[in-house]
Amino acid sequence: MPQRIVAGNWKMHGSRAFSAGYLKSLEGGALAGLGCDVLLFPPAILLPLLSTPASDLGIELGVQTVHPEPQGAFTGELAAEMAADAGAVWTLLGHSERRQLFGESDEDVALRALAARRAGLKPMLCVGESLAERQRGDADAVVTGQLDAVLELLGDDLASGGIAYEPVWAIGSGETASPEMAQAMHSMIRGVLRRRSERLAEMPILYGGSVKPENAAALFSENDIDGALVGGASLDPAAFLAIIMAMETHGNP
Ligand code: PEP
């Protein structure tokens, strides 16, 4: 049975004061004894501050991307080794904002995945089609291509992490894929992984795209939806906690 995960992507939001208040509101046993893992992907500069209190609450931290190289003349970039040194356990890879706004190709994402594993980080590989690709009937092919590019380089080692299916048209838009639509894609992804190995087929597959407390339960009731990658709603600790509780109540056992 795949591990269940609820993950929050803060994107480029947060500060020292915000971080302290956020973790304070999760204190008091709210996260004790959960059946799912809770991850946060804050801006990397907040990792040293968050590392100890997050770990005390049982939360694992990650970064939002890593550079392929371990060091060098890459002004403004962050090596996977540095992220691990600052307290990251995970990294997002291939988030659609990285692909669209920063030009990360499937090949770049695969090289970053390799760097993540070199540094011992768990990869959370984001895949998803644009609206135009879905309307053309290319959604499955696009997502399969994004998966294959990383699987060619990493093989079974990708199984140390997770997959986040995030249809680009649902991210930050208020639009959510229906639970049935998401389940169909998750099942397709599981098939791609199973054709490679049983170990890969056991990977957690998260859904992302305007997940909120109101729609989480229906998504988590689907067989192949093992969790959520939450953007906007993860900035509100009460909403994030409500999504975690929806996973506790409605997620697959
Ligand atoms: C994301 O950033 O991964 C995401 C899914 O954002 P949102 O929940 O805001 O759509």
GROMACS .gro file of C-alpha atoms and ligand atoms in nm:
model
  263
    1MET     CA    1   0.000   0.000   0.000
    2PRO     CA    2   0.156   0.336  -0.099
    3GLN     CA    3   0.242   0.579   0.178
    4ARG     CA    4  -0.016   0.857   0.218
    5ILE     CA    5   0.122   1.212   0.207
    6VAL     CA    6  -0.017   1.562   0.246
    7ALA     CA    7   0.236   1.821   0.130
    8GLY     CA    8   0.228   2.200   0.131
    9ASN     CA    9   0.408   2.410  -0.129
   10TRP     CA   10   0.450   2.763   0.003
   11LYS     CA   11   0.593   2.880  -0.333
   12MET     CA   12   0.748   3.229  -0.287
   13HIS     CA   13   0.555   3.311   0.031
   14GLY     CA   14   0.655   3.332   0.396
   15SER     CA   15   0.889   3.503   0.637
   16ARG     CA   16   1.050   3.427   0.973
   17ALA     CA   17   0.743   3.562   1.157
   18PHE     CA   18   0.499   3.374   0.931
   19SER     CA   19   0.694   3.048   0.983
   20ALA     CA   20   0.696   3.081   1.361
   21GLY     CA   21   0.322   3.155   1.374
   22TYR     CA   22   0.244   2.873   1.130
   23LEU     CA   23   0.422   2.605   1.334
   24LYS     CA   24   0.276   2.741   1.657
   25SER     CA   25  -0.073   2.684   1.523
   26LEU     CA   26   0.014   2.318   1.451
   27GLU     CA   27   0.142   2.258   1.804
   28GLY     CA   28  -0.062   2.092   2.076
   29GLY     CA   29  -0.083   1.741   1.934
   30ALA     CA   30  -0.278   1.825   1.616
   31LEU     CA   31  -0.034   1.618   1.410
   32ALA     CA   32   0.025   1.339   1.664
   33GLY     CA   33  -0.037   0.979   1.559
   34LEU     CA   34  -0.130   1.055   1.198
   35GLY     CA   35  -0.151   0.778   0.940
   36CYS     CA   36  -0.013   1.008   0.673
   37ASP     CA   37   0.318   1.190   0.629
   38VAL     CA   38   0.310   1.570   0.633
   39LEU     CA   39   0.562   1.762   0.421
   40LEU     CA   40   0.626   2.132   0.375
   41PHE     CA   41   0.814   2.296   0.087
   42PRO     CA   42   0.891   2.650   0.210
   43PRO     CA   43   1.129   2.893   0.038
   44ALA     CA   44   1.478   2.747   0.095
   45ILE     CA   45   1.596   3.046   0.297
   46LEU     CA   46   1.352   2.949   0.576
   47LEU     CA   47   1.481   2.591   0.612
   48PRO     CA   48   1.738   2.650   0.889
   49LEU     CA   49   1.473   2.828   1.094
   50LEU     CA   50   1.204   2.564   1.036
   51SER     CA   51   1.418   2.252   1.054
   52THR     CA   52   1.411   2.173   1.429
   53PRO     CA   53   1.054   2.283   1.516
   54ALA     CA   54   0.915   2.108   1.207
   55SER     CA   55   1.096   1.788   1.292
   56ASP     CA   56   0.960   1.810   1.651
   57LEU     CA   57   0.610   1.815   1.499
   58GLY     CA   58   0.692   1.520   1.271
   59ILE     CA   59   0.691   1.734   0.954
   60GLU     CA   60   0.951   1.666   0.683
   61LEU     CA   61   1.082   1.964   0.488
   62GLY     CA   62   1.179   2.001   0.126
   63VAL     CA   63   1.294   2.256  -0.128
   64GLN     CA   64   1.109   2.362  -0.440
   65THR     CA   65   1.382   2.271  -0.689
   66VAL     CA   66   1.756   2.197  -0.697
   67HIS     CA   67   2.028   2.271  -0.952
   68PRO     CA   68   2.182   1.969  -1.131
   69GLU     CA   69   2.538   2.057  -1.027
   70PRO     CA   70   2.678   2.013  -0.672
   71GLN     CA   71   2.855   2.353  -0.678
   72GLY     CA   72   2.994   2.610  -0.917
   73ALA     CA   73   2.942   2.943  -1.091
   74PHE     CA   74   2.561   2.935  -1.099
   75THR     CA   75   2.462   3.261  -0.932
   76GLY     CA   76   2.130   3.244  -0.751
   77GLU     CA   77   2.099   2.865  -0.771
   78LEU     CA   78   2.082   2.604  -0.495
   79ALA     CA   79   2.260   2.267  -0.500
   80ALA     CA   80   2.083   1.957  -0.370
   81GLU     CA   81   2.370   1.905  -0.124
   82MET     CA   82   2.314   2.254   0.019
   83ALA     CA   83   1.943   2.187   0.058
   84ALA     CA   84   2.016   1.863   0.246
   85ASP     CA   85   2.270   2.044   0.464
   86ALA     CA   86   2.005   2.305   0.554
   87GLY     CA   87   1.752   2.043   0.664
   88ALA     CA   88   1.568   1.939   0.346
   89VAL     CA   89   1.464   1.576   0.316
   90TRP     CA   90   1.264   1.619  -0.006
   91THR     CA   91   1.269   1.830  -0.319
   92LEU     CA   92   0.996   1.914  -0.564
   93LEU     CA   93   1.102   1.847  -0.922
   94GLY     CA   94   0.942   1.976  -1.239
   95HIS     CA   95   0.670   2.186  -1.075
   96SER     CA   96   0.470   2.340  -1.360
   97GLU     CA   97   0.577   2.692  -1.253
   98ARG     CA   98   0.941   2.582  -1.290
   99ARG     CA   99   0.865   2.427  -1.629
  100GLN     CA  100   0.664   2.726  -1.756
  101LEU     CA  101   0.832   3.029  -1.597
  102PHE     CA  102   1.191   2.905  -1.575
  103GLY     CA  103   1.205   2.689  -1.886
  104GLU     CA  104   1.281   2.355  -1.719
  105SER     CA  105   1.252   2.086  -1.986
  106ASP     CA  106   1.188   1.716  -1.920
  107GLU     CA  107   1.565   1.662  -1.960
  108ASP     CA  108   1.647   1.938  -1.705
  109VAL     CA  109   1.402   1.785  -1.462
  110ALA     CA  110   1.567   1.444  -1.504
  111LEU     CA  111   1.914   1.591  -1.434
  112ARG     CA  112   1.779   1.767  -1.124
  113ALA     CA  113   1.626   1.436  -1.011
  114LEU     CA  114   1.966   1.272  -1.046
  115ALA     CA  115   2.122   1.551  -0.838
  116ALA     CA  116   1.854   1.508  -0.572
  117ARG     CA  117   1.933   1.139  -0.535
  118ARG     CA  118   2.309   1.208  -0.533
  119ALA     CA  119   2.245   1.428  -0.225
  120GLY     CA  120   2.008   1.176  -0.066
  121LEU     CA  121   1.695   1.391  -0.114
  122LYS     CA  122   1.361   1.222  -0.184
  123PRO     CA  123   1.218   1.341  -0.517
  124MET     CA  124   0.857   1.459  -0.549
  125LEU     CA  125   0.820   1.459  -0.927
  126CYS     CA  126   0.546   1.690  -1.054
  127VAL     CA  127   0.378   1.602  -1.383
  128GLY     CA  128   0.074   1.740  -1.559
  129GLU     CA  129  -0.072   1.857  -1.886
  130SER     CA  130  -0.179   2.205  -1.995
  131LEU     CA  131  -0.538   2.282  -2.090
  132ALA     CA  132  -0.448   2.286  -2.460
  133GLU     CA  133  -0.281   1.944  -2.429
  134ARG     CA  134  -0.588   1.801  -2.255
  135GLN     CA  135  -0.822   1.949  -2.515
  136ARG     CA  136  -0.611   1.796  -2.793
  137GLY     CA  137  -0.641   1.455  -2.622
  138ASP     CA  138  -0.268   1.450  -2.545
  139ALA     CA  139  -0.284   1.448  -2.163
  140ASP     CA  140  -0.177   1.084  -2.117
  141ALA     CA  141   0.107   1.115  -2.369
  142VAL     CA  142   0.242   1.435  -2.211
  143VAL     CA  143   0.236   1.292  -1.859
  144THR     CA  144   0.390   0.963  -1.976
  145GLY     CA  145   0.670   1.158  -2.150
  146GLN     CA  146   0.740   1.358  -1.832
  147LEU     CA  147   0.759   1.037  -1.628
  148ASP     CA  148   0.969   0.847  -1.880
  149ALA     CA  149   1.232   1.125  -1.902
  150VAL     CA  150   1.305   1.084  -1.530
  151LEU     CA  151   1.261   0.707  -1.518
  152GLU     CA  152   1.520   0.664  -1.796
  153LEU     CA  153   1.785   0.826  -1.572
  154LEU     CA  154   1.672   0.718  -1.227
  155GLY     CA  155   1.497   0.387  -1.280
  156ASP     CA  156   1.385   0.226  -0.955
  157ASP     CA  157   1.560   0.496  -0.750
  158LEU     CA  158   1.263   0.726  -0.818
  159ALA     CA  159   1.069   0.497  -0.582
  160SER     CA  160   1.237   0.670  -0.286
  161GLY     CA  161   1.001   0.964  -0.347
  162GLY     CA  162   0.657   1.037  -0.487
  163ILE     CA  163   0.470   1.161  -0.793
  164ALA     CA  164   0.244   1.466  -0.788
  165TYR     CA  165  -0.009   1.482  -1.072
  166GLU     CA  166  -0.089   1.849  -1.115
  167PRO     CA  167  -0.290   1.945  -1.423
  168VAL     CA  168  -0.149   2.287  -1.511
  169TRP     CA  169  -0.496   2.431  -1.569
  170ALA     CA  170  -0.593   2.349  -1.208
  171ILE     CA  171  -0.295   2.510  -1.033
  172GLY     CA  172  -0.379   2.832  -0.851
  173SER     CA  173  -0.687   2.872  -1.072
  174GLY     CA  174  -0.962   2.756  -0.839
  175GLU     CA  175  -1.040   2.483  -1.098
  176THR     CA  176  -1.001   2.128  -0.969
  177ALA     CA  177  -0.998   1.812  -1.175
  178SER     CA  178  -1.305   1.608  -1.083
  179PRO     CA  179  -1.219   1.313  -0.857
  180GLU     CA  180  -1.299   1.078  -1.147
  181MET     CA  181  -1.074   1.267  -1.389
  182ALA     CA  182  -0.789   1.271  -1.137
  183GLN     CA  183  -0.840   0.902  -1.056
  184ALA     CA  184  -0.823   0.813  -1.428
  185MET     CA  185  -0.487   0.990  -1.464
  186HIS     CA  186  -0.351   0.845  -1.138
  187SER     CA  187  -0.442   0.498  -1.256
  188MET     CA  188  -0.268   0.566  -1.590
  189ILE     CA  189   0.043   0.685  -1.401
  190ARG     CA  190   0.034   0.374  -1.179
  191GLY     CA  191   0.027   0.165  -1.498
  192VAL     CA  192   0.335   0.343  -1.639
  193LEU     CA  193   0.519   0.280  -1.311
  194ARG     CA  194   0.405  -0.084  -1.289
  195ARG     CA  195   0.536  -0.158  -1.638
  196ARG     CA  196   0.881  -0.064  -1.502
  197SER     CA  197   0.867  -0.238  -1.163
  198GLU     CA  198   0.644  -0.335  -0.872
  199ARG     CA  199   0.853  -0.112  -0.645
  200LEU     CA  200   0.773   0.191  -0.859
  201ALA     CA  201   0.406   0.093  -0.868
  202GLU     CA  202   0.398   0.129  -0.488
  203MET     CA  203   0.498   0.496  -0.504
  204PRO     CA  204   0.257   0.749  -0.352
  205ILE     CA  205   0.076   0.945  -0.624
  206LEU     CA  206  -0.047   1.283  -0.498
  207TYR     CA  207  -0.301   1.509  -0.665
  208GLY     CA  208  -0.237   1.884  -0.684
  209GLY     CA  209  -0.440   2.171  -0.822
  210SER     CA  210  -0.660   2.397  -0.605
  211VAL     CA  211  -0.702   2.134  -0.331
  212LYS     CA  212  -0.901   2.284  -0.043
  213PRO     CA  213  -1.076   2.150   0.268
  214GLU     CA  214  -1.403   2.146   0.066
  215ASN     CA  215  -1.283   1.917  -0.214
  216ALA     CA  216  -1.016   1.708  -0.038
  217ALA     CA  217  -1.239   1.431   0.097
  218ALA     CA  218  -1.386   1.344  -0.244
  219LEU     CA  219  -1.039   1.334  -0.403
  220PHE     CA  220  -0.895   1.120  -0.121
  221SER     CA  221  -1.179   0.868  -0.155
  222GLU     CA  222  -1.043   0.762  -0.496
  223ASN     CA  223  -0.834   0.442  -0.504
  224ASP     CA  224  -0.516   0.578  -0.661
  225ILE     CA  225  -0.508   0.921  -0.495
  226ASP     CA  226  -0.259   0.875  -0.212
  227GLY     CA  227  -0.242   1.236  -0.099
  228ALA     CA  228  -0.224   1.596  -0.208
  229LEU     CA  229   0.030   1.860  -0.298
  230VAL     CA  230  -0.137   2.178  -0.176
  231GLY     CA  231  -0.029   2.525  -0.287
  232GLY     CA  232  -0.243   2.825  -0.191
  233ALA     CA  233  -0.444   2.651   0.082
  234SER     CA  234  -0.127   2.533   0.256
  235LEU     CA  235  -0.050   2.895   0.351
  236ASP     CA  236  -0.341   2.884   0.595
  237PRO     CA  237  -0.248   2.635   0.868
  238ALA     CA  238  -0.614   2.576   0.960
  239ALA     CA  239  -0.701   2.488   0.598
  240PHE     CA  240  -0.389   2.272   0.565
  241LEU     CA  241  -0.480   2.087   0.886
  242ALA     CA  242  -0.835   2.034   0.760
  243ILE     CA  243  -0.693   1.875   0.441
  244ILE     CA  244  -0.469   1.650   0.654
  245MET     CA  245  -0.773   1.547   0.859
  246ALA     CA  246  -0.968   1.474   0.539
  247MET     CA  247  -0.687   1.234   0.445
  248GLU     CA  248  -0.711   1.071   0.789
  249THR     CA  249  -1.084   1.019   0.749
  250HIS     CA  250  -1.124   0.947   0.379
  251GLY     CA  251  -0.783   0.830   0.256
  252ASN     CA  252  -0.718   0.470   0.159
  253PRO     CA  253  -0.634   0.262   0.469
  254PEP     C1  254   0.099   2.379  -0.630
  254PEP     O1  255   0.162   2.482  -0.618
  254PEP     O2  256   0.161   2.272  -0.638
  254PEP     C2  257  -0.047   2.384  -0.632
  254PEP     C3  258  -0.114   2.274  -0.654
  254PEP     O3  259  -0.106   2.508  -0.610
  254PEP     P1  260  -0.261   2.535  -0.576
  254PEP     O4  261  -0.303   2.437  -0.469
  254PEP     O5  262  -0.264   2.676  -0.528
  254PEP     O6  263  -0.340   2.514  -0.702
   0.00000   0.00000   0.00000
